[in-house]
Coordinates of C-alpha atoms and ligand atoms in Angstrom, one line a residue:
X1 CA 139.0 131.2 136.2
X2 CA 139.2 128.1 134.3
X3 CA 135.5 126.2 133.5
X4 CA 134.8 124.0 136.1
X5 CA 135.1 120.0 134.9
X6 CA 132.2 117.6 135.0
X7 CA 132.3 114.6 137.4
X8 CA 130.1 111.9 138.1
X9 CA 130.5 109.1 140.5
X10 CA 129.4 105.6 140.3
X11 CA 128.3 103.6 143.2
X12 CA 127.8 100.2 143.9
X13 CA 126.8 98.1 146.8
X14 CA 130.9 97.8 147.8
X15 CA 130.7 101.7 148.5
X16 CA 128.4 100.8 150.9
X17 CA 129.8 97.2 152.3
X18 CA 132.5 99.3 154.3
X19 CA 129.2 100.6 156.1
X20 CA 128.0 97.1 157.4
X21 CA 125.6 96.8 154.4
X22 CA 125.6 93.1 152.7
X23 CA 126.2 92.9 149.2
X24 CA 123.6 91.6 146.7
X25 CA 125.3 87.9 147.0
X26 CA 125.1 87.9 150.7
X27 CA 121.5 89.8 151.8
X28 CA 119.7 86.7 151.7
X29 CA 121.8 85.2 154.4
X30 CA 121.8 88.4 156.5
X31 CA 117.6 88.3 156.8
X32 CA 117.6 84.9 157.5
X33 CA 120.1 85.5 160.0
X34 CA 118.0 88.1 161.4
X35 CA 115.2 85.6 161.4
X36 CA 116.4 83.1 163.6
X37 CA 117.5 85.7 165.3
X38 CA 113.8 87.0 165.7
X39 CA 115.3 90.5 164.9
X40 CA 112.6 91.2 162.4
X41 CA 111.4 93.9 163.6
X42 CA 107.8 92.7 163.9
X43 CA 108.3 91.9 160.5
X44 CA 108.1 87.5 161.3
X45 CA 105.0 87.4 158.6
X46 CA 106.7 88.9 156.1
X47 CA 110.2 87.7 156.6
X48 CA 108.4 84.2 156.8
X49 CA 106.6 85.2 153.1
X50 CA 109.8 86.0 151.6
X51 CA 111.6 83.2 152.6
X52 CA 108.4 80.7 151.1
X53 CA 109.3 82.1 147.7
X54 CA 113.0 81.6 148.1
X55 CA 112.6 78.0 148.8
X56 CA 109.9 77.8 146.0
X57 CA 112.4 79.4 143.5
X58 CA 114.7 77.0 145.0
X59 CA 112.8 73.7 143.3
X60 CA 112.8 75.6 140.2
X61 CA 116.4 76.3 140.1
X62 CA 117.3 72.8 139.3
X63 CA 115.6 73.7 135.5
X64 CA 117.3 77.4 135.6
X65 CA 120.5 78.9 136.2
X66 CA 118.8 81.8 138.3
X67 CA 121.1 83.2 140.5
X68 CA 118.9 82.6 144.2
X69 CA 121.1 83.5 146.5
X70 CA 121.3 87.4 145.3
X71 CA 118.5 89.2 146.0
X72 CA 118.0 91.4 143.0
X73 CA 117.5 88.2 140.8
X74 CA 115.0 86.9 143.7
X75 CA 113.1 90.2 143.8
X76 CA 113.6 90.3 139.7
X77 CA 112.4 86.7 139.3
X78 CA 109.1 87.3 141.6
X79 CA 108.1 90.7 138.9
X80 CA 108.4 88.4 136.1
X81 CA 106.4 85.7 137.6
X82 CA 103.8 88.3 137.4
X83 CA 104.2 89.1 133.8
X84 CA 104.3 85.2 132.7
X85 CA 101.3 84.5 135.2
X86 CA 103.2 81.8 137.1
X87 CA 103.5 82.8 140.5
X88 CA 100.7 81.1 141.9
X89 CA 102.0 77.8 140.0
X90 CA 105.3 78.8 141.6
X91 CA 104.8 79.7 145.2
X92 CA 101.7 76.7 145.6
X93 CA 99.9 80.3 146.8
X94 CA 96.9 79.6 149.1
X95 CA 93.6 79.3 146.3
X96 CA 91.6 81.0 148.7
X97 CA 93.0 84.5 147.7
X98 CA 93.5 85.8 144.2
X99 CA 97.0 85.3 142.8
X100 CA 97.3 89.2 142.5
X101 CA 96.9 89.8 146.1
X102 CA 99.2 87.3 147.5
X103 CA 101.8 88.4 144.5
X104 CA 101.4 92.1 145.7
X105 CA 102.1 90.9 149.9
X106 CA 104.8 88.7 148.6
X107 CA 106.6 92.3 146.8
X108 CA 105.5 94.1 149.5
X109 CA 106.9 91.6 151.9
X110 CA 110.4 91.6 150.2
X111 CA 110.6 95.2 150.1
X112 CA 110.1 95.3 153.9
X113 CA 112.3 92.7 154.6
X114 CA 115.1 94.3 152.5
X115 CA 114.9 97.5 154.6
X116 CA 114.8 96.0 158.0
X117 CA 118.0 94.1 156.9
X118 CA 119.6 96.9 155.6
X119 CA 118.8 99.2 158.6
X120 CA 119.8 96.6 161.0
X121 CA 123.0 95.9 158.8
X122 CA 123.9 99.1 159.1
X123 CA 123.2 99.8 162.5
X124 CA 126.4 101.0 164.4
X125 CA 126.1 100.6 168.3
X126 CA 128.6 103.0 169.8
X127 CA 129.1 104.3 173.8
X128 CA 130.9 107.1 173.0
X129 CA 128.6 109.5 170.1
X130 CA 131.0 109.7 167.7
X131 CA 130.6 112.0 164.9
X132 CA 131.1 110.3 162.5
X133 CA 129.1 106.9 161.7
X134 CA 130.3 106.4 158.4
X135 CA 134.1 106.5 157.8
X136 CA 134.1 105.8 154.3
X137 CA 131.7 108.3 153.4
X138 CA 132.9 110.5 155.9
X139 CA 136.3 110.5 153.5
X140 CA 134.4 110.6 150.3
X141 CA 132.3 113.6 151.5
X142 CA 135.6 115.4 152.2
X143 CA 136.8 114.5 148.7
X144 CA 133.5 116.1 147.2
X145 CA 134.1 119.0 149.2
X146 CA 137.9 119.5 148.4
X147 CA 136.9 118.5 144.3
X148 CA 133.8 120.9 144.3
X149 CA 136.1 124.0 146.4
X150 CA 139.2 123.0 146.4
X151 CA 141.1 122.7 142.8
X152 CA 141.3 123.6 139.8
X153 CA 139.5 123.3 137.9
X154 CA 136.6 123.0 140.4
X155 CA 134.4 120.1 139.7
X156 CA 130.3 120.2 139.3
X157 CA 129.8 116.6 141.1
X158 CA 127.0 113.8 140.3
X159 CA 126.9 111.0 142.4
X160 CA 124.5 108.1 141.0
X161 CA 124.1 105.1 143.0
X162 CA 122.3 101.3 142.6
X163 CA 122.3 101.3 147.0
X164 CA 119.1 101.4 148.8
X165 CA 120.9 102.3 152.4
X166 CA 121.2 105.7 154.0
X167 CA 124.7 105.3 155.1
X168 CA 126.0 107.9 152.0
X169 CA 122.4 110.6 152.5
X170 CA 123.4 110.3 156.3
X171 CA 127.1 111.0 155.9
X172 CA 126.9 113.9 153.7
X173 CA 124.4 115.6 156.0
X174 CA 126.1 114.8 159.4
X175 CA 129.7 115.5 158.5
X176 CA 131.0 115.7 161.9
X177 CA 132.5 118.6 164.2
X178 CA 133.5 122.1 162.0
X179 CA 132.7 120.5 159.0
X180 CA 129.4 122.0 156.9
X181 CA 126.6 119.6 155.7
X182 CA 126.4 118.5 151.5
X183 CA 122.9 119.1 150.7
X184 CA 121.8 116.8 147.8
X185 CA 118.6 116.4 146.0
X186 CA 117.1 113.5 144.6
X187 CA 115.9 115.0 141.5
X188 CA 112.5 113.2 141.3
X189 CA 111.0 116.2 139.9
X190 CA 113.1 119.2 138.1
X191 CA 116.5 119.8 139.3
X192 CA 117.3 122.3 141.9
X193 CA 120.6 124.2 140.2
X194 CA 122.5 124.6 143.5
X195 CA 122.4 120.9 145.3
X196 CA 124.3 118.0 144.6
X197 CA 122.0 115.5 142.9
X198 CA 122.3 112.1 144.8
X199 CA 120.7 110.2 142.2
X200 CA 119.3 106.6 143.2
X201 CA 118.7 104.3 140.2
X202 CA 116.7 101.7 142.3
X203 CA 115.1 103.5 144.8
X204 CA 116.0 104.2 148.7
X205 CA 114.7 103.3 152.3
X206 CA 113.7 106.6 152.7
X207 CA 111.5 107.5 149.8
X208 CA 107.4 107.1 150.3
X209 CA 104.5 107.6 148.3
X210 CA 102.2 109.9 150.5
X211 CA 98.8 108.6 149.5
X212 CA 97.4 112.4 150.3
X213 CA 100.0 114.5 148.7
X214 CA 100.6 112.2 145.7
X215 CA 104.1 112.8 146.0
X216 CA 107.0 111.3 146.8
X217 CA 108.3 112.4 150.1
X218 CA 111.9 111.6 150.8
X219 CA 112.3 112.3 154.7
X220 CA 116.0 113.1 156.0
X221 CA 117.4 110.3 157.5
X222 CA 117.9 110.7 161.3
X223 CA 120.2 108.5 163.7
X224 CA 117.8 106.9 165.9
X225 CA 119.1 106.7 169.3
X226 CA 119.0 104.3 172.6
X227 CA 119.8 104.7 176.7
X228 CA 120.5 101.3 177.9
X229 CA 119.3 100.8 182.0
X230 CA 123.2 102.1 182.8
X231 CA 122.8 105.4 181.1
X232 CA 124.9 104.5 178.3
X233 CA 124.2 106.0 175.1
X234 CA 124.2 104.2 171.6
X235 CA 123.6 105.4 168.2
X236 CA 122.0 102.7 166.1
X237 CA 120.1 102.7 162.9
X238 CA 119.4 105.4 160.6
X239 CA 115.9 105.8 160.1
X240 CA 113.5 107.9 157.7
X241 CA 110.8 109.5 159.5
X242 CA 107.4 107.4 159.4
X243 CA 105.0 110.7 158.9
X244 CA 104.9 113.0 156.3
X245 CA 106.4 116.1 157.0
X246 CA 104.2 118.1 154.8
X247 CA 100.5 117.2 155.7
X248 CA 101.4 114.8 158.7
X249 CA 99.8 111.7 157.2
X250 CA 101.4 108.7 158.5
X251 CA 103.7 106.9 155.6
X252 CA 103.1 102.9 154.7
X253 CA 106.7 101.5 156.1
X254 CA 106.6 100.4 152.2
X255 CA 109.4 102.3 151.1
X256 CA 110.1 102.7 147.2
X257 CA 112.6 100.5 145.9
X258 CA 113.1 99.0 142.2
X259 CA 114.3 95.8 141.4
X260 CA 116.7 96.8 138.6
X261 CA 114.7 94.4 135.4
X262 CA 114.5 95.7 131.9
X263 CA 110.0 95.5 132.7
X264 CA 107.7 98.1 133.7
X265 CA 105.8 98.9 136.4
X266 CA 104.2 102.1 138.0
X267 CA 107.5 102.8 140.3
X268 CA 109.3 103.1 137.5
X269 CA 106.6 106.2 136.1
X270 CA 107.5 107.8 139.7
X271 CA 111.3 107.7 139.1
X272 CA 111.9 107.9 135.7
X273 CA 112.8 111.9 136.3
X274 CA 115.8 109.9 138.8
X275 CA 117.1 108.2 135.5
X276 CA 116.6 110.6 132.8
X277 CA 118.8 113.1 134.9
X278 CA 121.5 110.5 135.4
X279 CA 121.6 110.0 131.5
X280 CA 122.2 113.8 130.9
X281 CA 124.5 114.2 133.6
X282 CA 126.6 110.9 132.1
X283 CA 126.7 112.3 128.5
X284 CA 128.2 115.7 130.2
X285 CA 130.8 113.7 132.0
X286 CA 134.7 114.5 131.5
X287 CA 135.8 112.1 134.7
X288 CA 133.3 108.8 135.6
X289 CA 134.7 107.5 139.2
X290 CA 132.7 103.6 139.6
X291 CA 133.5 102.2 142.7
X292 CA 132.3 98.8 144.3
X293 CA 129.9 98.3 141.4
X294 CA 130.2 95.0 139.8
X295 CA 127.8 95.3 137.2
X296 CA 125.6 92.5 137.7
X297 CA 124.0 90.3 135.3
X298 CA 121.1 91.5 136.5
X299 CA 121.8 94.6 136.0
X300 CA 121.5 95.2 131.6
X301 CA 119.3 98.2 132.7
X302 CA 123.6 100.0 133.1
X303 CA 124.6 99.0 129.8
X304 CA 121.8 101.0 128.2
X305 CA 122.2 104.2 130.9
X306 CA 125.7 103.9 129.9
X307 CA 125.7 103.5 125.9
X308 CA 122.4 106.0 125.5
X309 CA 124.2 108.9 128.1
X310 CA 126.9 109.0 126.6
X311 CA 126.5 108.7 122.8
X312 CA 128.2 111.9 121.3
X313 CA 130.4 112.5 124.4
X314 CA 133.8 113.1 122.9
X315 CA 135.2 115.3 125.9
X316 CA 135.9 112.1 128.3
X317 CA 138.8 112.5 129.9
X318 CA 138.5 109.9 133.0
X319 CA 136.9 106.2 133.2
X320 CA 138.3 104.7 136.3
X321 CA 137.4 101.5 138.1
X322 CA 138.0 100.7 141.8
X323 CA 137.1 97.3 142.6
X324 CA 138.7 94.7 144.4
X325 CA 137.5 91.7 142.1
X326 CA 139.7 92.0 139.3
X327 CA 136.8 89.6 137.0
X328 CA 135.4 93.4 136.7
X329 CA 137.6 94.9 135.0
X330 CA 137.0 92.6 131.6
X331 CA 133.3 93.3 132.5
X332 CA 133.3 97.3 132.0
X333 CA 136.2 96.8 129.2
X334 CA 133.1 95.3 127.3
X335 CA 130.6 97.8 127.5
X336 CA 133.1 100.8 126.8
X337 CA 133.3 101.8 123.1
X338 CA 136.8 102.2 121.8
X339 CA 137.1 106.5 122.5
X340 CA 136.9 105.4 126.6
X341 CA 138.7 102.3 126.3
X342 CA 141.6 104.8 125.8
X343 CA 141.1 106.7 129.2
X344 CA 140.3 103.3 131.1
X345 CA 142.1 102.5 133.9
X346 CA 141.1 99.4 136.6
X347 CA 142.0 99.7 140.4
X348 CA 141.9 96.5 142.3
X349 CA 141.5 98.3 145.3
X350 CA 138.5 99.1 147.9
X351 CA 136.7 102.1 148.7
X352 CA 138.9 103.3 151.2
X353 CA 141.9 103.3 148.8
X354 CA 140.2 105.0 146.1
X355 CA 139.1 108.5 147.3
X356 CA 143.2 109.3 148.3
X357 CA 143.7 108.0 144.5
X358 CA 141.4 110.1 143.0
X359 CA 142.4 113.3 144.6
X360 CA 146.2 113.1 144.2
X361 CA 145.5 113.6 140.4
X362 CA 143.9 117.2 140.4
X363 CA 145.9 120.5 141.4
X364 CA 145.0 122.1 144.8
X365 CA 144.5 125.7 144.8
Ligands
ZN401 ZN1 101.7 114.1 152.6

């Protein structure tokens, strides 16, 4: 039998858009939306602490170029304030508390506030329990099950994603009626040989530091479901489990999330397992699949993962694109050295297009 072939996949926050998820450019407008809305959650204080640093940020953009309305640069801007001591002089803090503790409730505000949004975002209300929540994940789990089983050359398959959302961990799990689950890992610690590794570069909703385990625990993302007064039945968001399943200590609703700048900071310590596997995995790639990510400014940090993986790969055989901005495609033609410039190709097309495409060019069994 012939070797199996290496695969990675690349996603960006258009994987998940099809999901109901709000891209970068948009997520501001979605939690203030939710605001007005007074869908927070319970969250109001820290929606309304989030919101204070935008519109300070806002009266410094007149001097800068910062990009305010995405939120990585907003949650990328408020770490550097730390490191050039000018978030108090920024965000006209109250003087009564120390700059570092209403610096730390402002992060810690704007990492709740990007969960909530992204699990209300992604909420699907449905009357008639479907099986499947996620369509486009639904497809692309079929395509990792048809490229890992079903052709030849079978693939060994790495998916690395910049998403926070569970919509992709949720799909591959509940794959619907006759269909058997993906298990995936998240390689924070050494990699289990047999599981897919799901590797998140920035973090997820459902990854928590238990204070009592000193671990991170990464609970399985359930549906969380609703019976209105009529008896009808909903499915709405996908939740991680608020308690540790291990020694039942209750989780902070905190989860672990990176914003994705070039500093340090001690998430980075807890995840740095996360990105030294995605590295190796890139530099073993024969086919690298990137759909919906754009690379962002913001977002050097892929330049580096990219360049550093994959120095001394000479068995690429695959660098495809799907994205329906076509201002990407110059973007990744810049960052890819002359050997994968050769086995480039750019599809201005969405998710939904792109996992037919990518099957129709490997033989079934
Ligand atoms: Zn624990």
């Amino acid at each position: 039998m012939a070797n199996p072939t290496q695969t990675v996949f690349i996603l960006g926050a258009g994987a998940s858009k099809e999901c109901g998820a709000p891209l970068m450019g948009e997520f501001l407008d979605a939690a203030h939306d939710l605001m007005l809305l007074g869908q927070t959650n319970g969250a109001d204080e820290d929606f309304q602490r989030v919101f204070k640093w935008v519109a300070a940020l806002k009266q410094t953009h007149s001097m800068s170029n910062l990009d305010i309305q995405n939120i990585e640069s907003v949650f990328s801007a408020l770490e550097m304030s730390k490191i050039l001591n000018c978030f108090s002089r920024i965000n006209a803090s109250d003087k009564s508390n120390s700059e570092i503790d209403e610096y730390e409730k402002t992060v810690a505000s704007l990492r709740k506030v990007i969960a909530i949004t992204l699990e209300n975002k992604t909420a699907i209300k449905s009357t008639n329990q479907p099986n499947i929540l996620y369509l486009r994940y639904a497809e692309f789990s079929d395509l990792i099950e048809d490229l890992t089983k079903k052709v030849t050359p079978h693939h060994v398959v790495t998916i690395i994603s910049f998403n926070y959302d569970l919509t992709l961990d949720y799909a591959l799990i509940h794959r619907g009626k006759d269909k058997n689950k993906i298990s995936y890992e998240y390689c924070l610690e050494e990699k289990n040989k047999e599981l897919l590794p799901l590797l998140k570069l920035h973090g997820s909703l459902n990854w928590f530091h238990c204070e009592k385990c000193k671990k991170i625990i990464t609970p399985i993302p359930r549906a969380e479901t609703e019976i209105d007064k009529n008896g009808t039945y909903y499915i709405t968001k996908i939740k991680a489990h608020a308690v540790c399943p291990k020694c039942r200590n209750t989780l902070s609703n905190e989860p672990i999330i990176v914003p994705p700048t070039w500093n340090k900071n001690s998430h980075y310590d807890k995840i740095s397992h996360v990105w030294s596997h995605s590295a190796e995995k890139l530099s073993m790639a024969e086919n690298i699949f990137v759909i919906g990510f754009s690379l962002p400014e913001t977002d050097s940090f892929f330049k580096y993962l990219y360049g550093l993986g994959t120095v001394g790969s000479s068995h690429f055989k695959r660098f495809w694109v799907f994205n329906p901005d076509e201002t990407v495609k110059q973007k990744f033609q810049s960052i890819l050295g002359p050997l994968a410039d050769k086995r480039f190709r750019f599809f201005p097309t969405r998710f939904s297009k792109a996992t037919s495409e990518i099957l129709i060019n490997f033989k079934r069994n």
